[in-house]
Amino acid sequence: MRATDDRYRGEQARFELAMRMITHEARTGTIRYWTGLSDDRIRKLYASYFKYAGRPVRRRRGRSPSQIAPLVRSTQRALESGVLANLLIANRLLIADIGDQPKLKSNIRLGHRFCESYETYVGLIPRPLLNFEWGWNLLLSIRRGDELGIARCDDCSICYIVDRLALPRNQCPACSTIIEIRSESTRH
Ligand SMILES: [Zn+2]
C-alpha cells in the first residue's frame, strides 16, 4: 500500500510540475526534460487545463534559447542574470565552486525548486527581462561552463555571471551600477 501511495505522490508531483511549467509558458521540450512526460501527455494537459482558461497561456513550440550574449550584454542584464544565478545557487540547482552539479533530468524535486527560483526572481525584479526559458538557458549555460562562469566580487561579495571568452573580463554588475549612479548624481 505504501509503495502505491508513494507512487501516487510521485505522479502527483510530476503532474503539478508540468502544470507549473505550463503556466510559465515553458516549451514542451523543457517540460519533457524535467518531468519525463511524453509530448502527447503534455499537449493533453495543456489542452484540458489551459486552452480555454480565463487567463490564456501560450504554448511555445520549438527549441529553447541557447545563446549567451543576451544574458550578459549590458550591466542591467548581467545584474538580473546574477540575481537568478544567486537564487539557483541558494536552491542547490547550481554548485558555485567546481564540483559535481546535481542531476536535473526527470528530477521533480529540483524542477519545483527551479520554478521557485524563477518565481522569486520575477517577484524581486520590477520588469524582469528573462522569461522562464531564458532562465532555463542561464542554468544550462552556467552548468556547461564553457562560455559562462560564476565569479564572486571581492568588494561586495555577490556572485555574478562572467562571459569566459570576453576580454577584458566584465566587472561586477552590482558595483558597476553603483559607480554609474554615483557619477550620474555628481553630474546633475
Ligand atoms: Zn561587486
PDB file of C-alpha atoms and ligand atoms in Angstrom:
ATOM      1  CA  MET A   1       0.000   0.000   0.000  1.00  0.00           C
ATOM      2  CA  ARG A   2       2.810   2.300   0.994  1.00  0.00           C
ATOM      3  CA  ALA A   3       4.560   1.828  -2.347  1.00  0.00           C
ATOM      4  CA  THR A   4       1.302   2.667  -4.121  1.00  0.00           C
ATOM      5  CA  ASP A   5       0.923   5.830  -2.027  1.00  0.00           C
ATOM      6  CA  ASP A   6       4.494   6.890  -2.774  1.00  0.00           C
ATOM      7  CA  ARG A   7       3.990   6.248  -6.454  1.00  0.00           C
ATOM      8  CA  TYR A   8       0.774   8.252  -6.397  1.00  0.00           C
ATOM      9  CA  ARG A   9       2.518  11.155  -4.651  1.00  0.00           C
ATOM     10  CA  GLY A  10       5.340  10.944  -7.176  1.00  0.00           C
ATOM     11  CA  GLU A  11       2.869  11.066 -10.084  1.00  0.00           C
ATOM     12  CA  GLN A  12       1.044  13.965  -8.453  1.00  0.00           C
ATOM     13  CA  ALA A  13       4.288  15.950  -8.043  1.00  0.00           C
ATOM     14  CA  ARG A  14       5.200  15.224 -11.675  1.00  0.00           C
ATOM     15  CA  PHE A  15       1.791  16.404 -12.857  1.00  0.00           C
ATOM     16  CA  GLU A  16       1.970  19.535 -10.676  1.00  0.00           C
ATOM     17  CA  LEU A  17       5.434  20.340 -12.009  1.00  0.00           C
ATOM     18  CA  ALA A  18       4.196  20.095 -15.606  1.00  0.00           C
ATOM     19  CA  MET A  19       1.235  22.373 -14.775  1.00  0.00           C
ATOM     20  CA  ARG A  20       3.522  24.848 -13.019  1.00  0.00           C
ATOM     21  CA  MET A  21       5.858  24.971 -16.006  1.00  0.00           C
ATOM     22  CA  ILE A  22       2.983  25.374 -18.462  1.00  0.00           C
ATOM     23  CA  THR A  23       1.819  28.479 -16.548  1.00  0.00           C
ATOM     24  CA  HIS A  24       5.336  29.881 -17.084  1.00  0.00           C
ATOM     25  CA  GLU A  25       4.986  29.159 -20.815  1.00  0.00           C
ATOM     26  CA  ALA A  26       7.845  26.660 -20.769  1.00  0.00           C
ATOM     27  CA  ARG A  27       8.496  24.858 -24.022  1.00  0.00           C
ATOM     28  CA  THR A  28       7.352  21.274 -24.421  1.00  0.00           C
ATOM     29  CA  GLY A  29      10.954  20.025 -24.587  1.00  0.00           C
ATOM     30  CA  THR A  30      11.767  21.732 -21.274  1.00  0.00           C
ATOM     31  CA  ILE A  31       8.733  20.182 -19.553  1.00  0.00           C
ATOM     32  CA  ARG A  32       9.611  16.780 -21.032  1.00  0.00           C
ATOM     33  CA  TYR A  33      13.198  17.092 -19.730  1.00  0.00           C
ATOM     34  CA  TRP A  34      12.149  17.868 -16.166  1.00  0.00           C
ATOM     35  CA  THR A  35       9.082  15.647 -15.819  1.00  0.00           C
ATOM     36  CA  GLY A  36       9.765  12.737 -18.163  1.00  0.00           C
ATOM     37  CA  LEU A  37       6.209  13.108 -19.514  1.00  0.00           C
ATOM     38  CA  SER A  38       5.681  12.441 -23.213  1.00  0.00           C
ATOM     39  CA  ASP A  39       4.945  15.289 -25.621  1.00  0.00           C
ATOM     40  CA  ASP A  40       1.484  13.810 -26.057  1.00  0.00           C
ATOM     41  CA  ARG A  41       0.715  13.917 -22.298  1.00  0.00           C
ATOM     42  CA  ILE A  42       1.995  17.496 -22.103  1.00  0.00           C
ATOM     43  CA  ARG A  43      -0.143  18.506 -25.076  1.00  0.00           C
ATOM     44  CA  LYS A  44      -3.203  16.909 -23.450  1.00  0.00           C
ATOM     45  CA  LEU A  45      -2.538  18.683 -20.130  1.00  0.00           C
ATOM     46  CA  TYR A  46      -2.304  21.964 -21.935  1.00  0.00           C
ATOM     47  CA  ALA A  47      -5.476  21.281 -23.933  1.00  0.00           C
ATOM     48  CA  SER A  48      -7.530  20.149 -20.928  1.00  0.00           C
ATOM     49  CA  TYR A  49      -6.482  22.754 -18.387  1.00  0.00           C
ATOM     50  CA  PHE A  50      -5.237  25.844 -20.136  1.00  0.00           C
ATOM     51  CA  LYS A  51      -6.526  26.172 -23.659  1.00  0.00           C
ATOM     52  CA  TYR A  52      -9.889  27.646 -22.752  1.00  0.00           C
ATOM     53  CA  ALA A  53      -8.951  29.055 -19.322  1.00  0.00           C
ATOM     54  CA  GLY A  54      -9.719  32.660 -18.469  1.00  0.00           C
ATOM     55  CA  ARG A  55      -6.059  33.542 -18.446  1.00  0.00           C
ATOM     56  CA  PRO A  56      -4.587  32.440 -21.744  1.00  0.00           C
ATOM     57  CA  VAL A  57      -1.261  30.608 -21.631  1.00  0.00           C
ATOM     58  CA  ARG A  58       0.758  30.432 -24.804  1.00  0.00           C
ATOM     59  CA  ARG A  59       2.130  27.061 -25.812  1.00  0.00           C
ATOM     60  CA  ARG A  60       5.619  27.599 -27.135  1.00  0.00           C
ATOM     61  CA  ARG A  61       6.996  25.178 -29.642  1.00  0.00           C
ATOM     62  CA  GLY A  62      10.491  24.697 -30.975  1.00  0.00           C
ATOM     63  CA  ARG A  63      13.825  24.836 -29.244  1.00  0.00           C
ATOM     64  CA  SER A  64      14.772  26.712 -26.092  1.00  0.00           C
ATOM     65  CA  PRO A  65      17.114  29.702 -26.491  1.00  0.00           C
ATOM     66  CA  SER A  66      20.790  28.801 -26.203  1.00  0.00           C
ATOM     67  CA  GLN A  67      22.723  32.000 -26.946  1.00  0.00           C
ATOM     68  CA  ILE A  68      24.568  33.544 -24.010  1.00  0.00           C
ATOM     69  CA  ALA A  69      25.133  37.141 -25.196  1.00  0.00           C
ATOM     70  CA  PRO A  70      21.662  38.414 -24.176  1.00  0.00           C
ATOM     71  CA  LEU A  71      22.303  37.162 -20.637  1.00  0.00           C
ATOM     72  CA  VAL A  72      25.332  39.410 -20.091  1.00  0.00           C
ATOM     73  CA  ARG A  73      25.119  42.022 -22.873  1.00  0.00           C
ATOM     74  CA  SER A  74      24.532  45.025 -20.596  1.00  0.00           C
ATOM     75  CA  THR A  75      25.131  45.798 -16.927  1.00  0.00           C
ATOM     76  CA  GLN A  76      21.363  45.619 -16.335  1.00  0.00           C
ATOM     77  CA  ARG A  77      21.147  42.173 -17.942  1.00  0.00           C
ATOM     78  CA  ALA A  78      24.222  40.876 -16.133  1.00  0.00           C
ATOM     79  CA  LEU A  79      22.779  42.134 -12.858  1.00  0.00           C
ATOM     80  CA  GLU A  80      19.462  40.348 -13.478  1.00  0.00           C
ATOM     81  CA  SER A  81      21.132  37.121 -14.603  1.00  0.00           C
ATOM     82  CA  GLY A  82      23.217  37.362 -11.433  1.00  0.00           C
ATOM     83  CA  VAL A  83      20.094  37.647  -9.252  1.00  0.00           C
ATOM     84  CA  LEU A  84      18.667  34.480 -10.797  1.00  0.00           C
ATOM     85  CA  ALA A  85      22.029  32.683 -10.585  1.00  0.00           C
ATOM     86  CA  ASN A  86      22.282  33.503  -6.872  1.00  0.00           C
ATOM     87  CA  LEU A  87      18.782  32.061  -6.347  1.00  0.00           C
ATOM     88  CA  LEU A  88      19.760  28.923  -8.287  1.00  0.00           C
ATOM     89  CA  ILE A  89      22.801  28.532  -6.039  1.00  0.00           C
ATOM     90  CA  ALA A  90      20.691  29.075  -2.894  1.00  0.00           C
ATOM     91  CA  ASN A  91      18.269  26.398  -4.124  1.00  0.00           C
ATOM     92  CA  ARG A  92      21.133  23.951  -4.827  1.00  0.00           C
ATOM     93  CA  LEU A  93      20.459  23.804  -8.543  1.00  0.00           C
ATOM     94  CA  LEU A  94      23.950  25.100  -9.143  1.00  0.00           C
ATOM     95  CA  ILE A  95      27.121  24.490  -7.240  1.00  0.00           C
ATOM     96  CA  ALA A  96      29.163  27.709  -7.327  1.00  0.00           C
ATOM     97  CA  ASP A  97      32.557  26.069  -6.789  1.00  0.00           C
ATOM     98  CA  ILE A  98      33.914  23.367  -9.032  1.00  0.00           C
ATOM     99  CA  GLY A  99      32.206  20.114  -8.200  1.00  0.00           C
ATOM    100  CA  ASP A 100      29.584  17.697  -9.326  1.00  0.00           C
ATOM    101  CA  GLN A 101      26.472  19.526 -10.425  1.00  0.00           C
ATOM    102  CA  PRO A 102      23.193  17.882  -9.357  1.00  0.00           C
ATOM    103  CA  LYS A 103      21.385  15.663 -11.861  1.00  0.00           C
ATOM    104  CA  LEU A 104      18.417  17.572 -13.255  1.00  0.00           C
ATOM    105  CA  LYS A 105      16.794  15.307 -15.820  1.00  0.00           C
ATOM    106  CA  SER A 106      13.446  13.947 -14.542  1.00  0.00           C
ATOM    107  CA  ASN A 107      14.274  15.402 -11.119  1.00  0.00           C
ATOM    108  CA  ILE A 108      10.831  16.519  -9.942  1.00  0.00           C
ATOM    109  CA  ARG A 109      12.037  17.966  -6.632  1.00  0.00           C
ATOM    110  CA  LEU A 110      14.674  20.161  -8.275  1.00  0.00           C
ATOM    111  CA  GLY A 111      12.207  21.037 -11.039  1.00  0.00           C
ATOM    112  CA  HIS A 112       9.910  22.556  -8.438  1.00  0.00           C
ATOM    113  CA  ARG A 113      12.893  24.363  -6.910  1.00  0.00           C
ATOM    114  CA  PHE A 114      13.802  25.728 -10.321  1.00  0.00           C
ATOM    115  CA  CYS A 115      10.241  27.107 -10.629  1.00  0.00           C
ATOM    116  CA  GLU A 116      10.564  28.584  -7.138  1.00  0.00           C
ATOM    117  CA  SER A 117      13.849  30.282  -8.058  1.00  0.00           C
ATOM    118  CA  TYR A 118      12.301  31.741 -11.194  1.00  0.00           C
ATOM    119  CA  GLU A 119       9.162  32.878  -9.342  1.00  0.00           C
ATOM    120  CA  THR A 120      11.302  34.592  -6.673  1.00  0.00           C
ATOM    121  CA  TYR A 121      13.341  36.309  -9.400  1.00  0.00           C
ATOM    122  CA  VAL A 122      10.122  37.605 -11.026  1.00  0.00           C
ATOM    123  CA  GLY A 123       8.945  38.821  -7.619  1.00  0.00           C
ATOM    124  CA  LEU A 124      12.198  40.686  -6.977  1.00  0.00           C
ATOM    125  CA  ILE A 125      12.674  42.426 -10.331  1.00  0.00           C
ATOM    126  CA  PRO A 126      10.108  45.096 -11.292  1.00  0.00           C
ATOM    127  CA  ARG A 127      10.137  44.404 -15.059  1.00  0.00           C
ATOM    128  CA  PRO A 128      12.056  41.158 -15.497  1.00  0.00           C
ATOM    129  CA  LEU A 129      13.929  40.734 -18.775  1.00  0.00           C
ATOM    130  CA  LEU A 130      14.351  36.974 -18.559  1.00  0.00           C
ATOM    131  CA  ASN A 131      11.372  34.754 -19.275  1.00  0.00           C
ATOM    132  CA  PHE A 132      11.262  31.182 -17.971  1.00  0.00           C
ATOM    133  CA  GLU A 133      13.063  29.740 -20.989  1.00  0.00           C
ATOM    134  CA  TRP A 134      15.860  32.295 -20.715  1.00  0.00           C
ATOM    135  CA  GLY A 135      16.179  31.359 -17.055  1.00  0.00           C
ATOM    136  CA  TRP A 136      16.495  27.716 -18.106  1.00  0.00           C
ATOM    137  CA  ASN A 137      19.113  28.678 -20.687  1.00  0.00           C
ATOM    138  CA  LEU A 138      21.035  30.552 -17.976  1.00  0.00           C
ATOM    139  CA  LEU A 139      21.100  27.484 -15.733  1.00  0.00           C
ATOM    140  CA  LEU A 140      22.200  25.168 -18.564  1.00  0.00           C
ATOM    141  CA  SER A 141      24.853  27.576 -19.844  1.00  0.00           C
ATOM    142  CA  ILE A 142      26.447  28.002 -16.404  1.00  0.00           C
ATOM    143  CA  ARG A 143      26.387  24.235 -15.852  1.00  0.00           C
ATOM    144  CA  ARG A 144      28.023  23.658 -19.232  1.00  0.00           C
ATOM    145  CA  GLY A 145      30.736  26.050 -18.114  1.00  0.00           C
ATOM    146  CA  ASP A 146      32.382  26.641 -21.485  1.00  0.00           C
ATOM    147  CA  GLU A 147      31.075  30.167 -22.097  1.00  0.00           C
ATOM    148  CA  LEU A 148      29.509  31.411 -18.870  1.00  0.00           C
ATOM    149  CA  GLY A 149      31.081  31.203 -15.453  1.00  0.00           C
ATOM    150  CA  ILE A 150      30.352  32.423 -11.949  1.00  0.00           C
ATOM    151  CA  ALA A 151      32.644  34.933 -10.243  1.00  0.00           C
ATOM    152  CA  ARG A 152      32.458  36.374  -6.762  1.00  0.00           C
ATOM    153  CA  CYS A 153      33.118  40.076  -6.304  1.00  0.00           C
ATOM    154  CA  ASP A 154      35.894  40.883  -3.814  1.00  0.00           C
ATOM    155  CA  ASP A 155      34.271  44.207  -2.926  1.00  0.00           C
ATOM    156  CA  CYS A 156      30.570  43.386  -2.463  1.00  0.00           C
ATOM    157  CA  SER A 157      30.844  39.550  -2.363  1.00  0.00           C
ATOM    158  CA  ILE A 158      27.861  38.834  -4.644  1.00  0.00           C
ATOM    159  CA  CYS A 159      28.122  36.071  -7.233  1.00  0.00           C
ATOM    160  CA  TYR A 160      27.806  37.296 -10.785  1.00  0.00           C
ATOM    161  CA  ILE A 161      27.976  35.878 -14.279  1.00  0.00           C
ATOM    162  CA  VAL A 162      31.032  36.265 -16.471  1.00  0.00           C
ATOM    163  CA  ASP A 163      31.455  35.634 -20.145  1.00  0.00           C
ATOM    164  CA  ARG A 164      34.546  33.413 -20.019  1.00  0.00           C
ATOM    165  CA  LEU A 165      35.570  34.332 -23.555  1.00  0.00           C
ATOM    166  CA  ALA A 166      35.220  38.129 -23.221  1.00  0.00           C
ATOM    167  CA  LEU A 167      38.339  40.239 -22.820  1.00  0.00           C
ATOM    168  CA  PRO A 168      38.621  42.252 -20.698  1.00  0.00           C
ATOM    169  CA  ARG A 169      36.513  40.325 -18.175  1.00  0.00           C
ATOM    170  CA  ASN A 170      33.258  42.058 -17.328  1.00  0.00           C
ATOM    171  CA  GLN A 171      33.220  43.847 -13.988  1.00  0.00           C
ATOM    172  CA  CYS A 172      30.854  43.100 -11.115  1.00  0.00           C
ATOM    173  CA  PRO A 173      27.475  44.468 -12.331  1.00  0.00           C
ATOM    174  CA  ALA A 174      26.369  45.471  -8.819  1.00  0.00           C
ATOM    175  CA  CYS A 175      29.484  47.592  -8.225  1.00  0.00           C
ATOM    176  CA  SER A 176      29.302  48.982 -11.815  1.00  0.00           C
ATOM    177  CA  THR A 177      25.694  50.059 -11.216  1.00  0.00           C
ATOM    178  CA  ILE A 178      26.642  51.887  -8.006  1.00  0.00           C
ATOM    179  CA  ILE A 179      29.505  53.661  -9.824  1.00  0.00           C
ATOM    180  CA  GLU A 180      27.109  54.664 -12.655  1.00  0.00           C
ATOM    181  CA  ILE A 181      24.527  56.033 -10.208  1.00  0.00           C
ATOM    182  CA  ARG A 182      27.209  57.989  -8.304  1.00  0.00           C
ATOM    183  CA  SER A 183      28.680  59.514 -11.454  1.00  0.00           C
ATOM    184  CA  GLU A 184      25.195  60.485 -12.634  1.00  0.00           C
ATOM    185  CA  SER A 185      24.337  62.177  -9.355  1.00  0.00           C
ATOM    186  CA  THR A 186      27.590  64.203  -9.409  1.00  0.00           C
ATOM    187  CA  ARG A 187      26.837  65.308 -12.988  1.00  0.00           C
ATOM    188  CA  HIS A 188      23.439  66.796 -12.002  1.00  0.00           C
TER     189      HIS A 188
HETATM  190 ZN    ZN B   1      30.633  43.960  -6.547  1.00  0.00          ZN
END
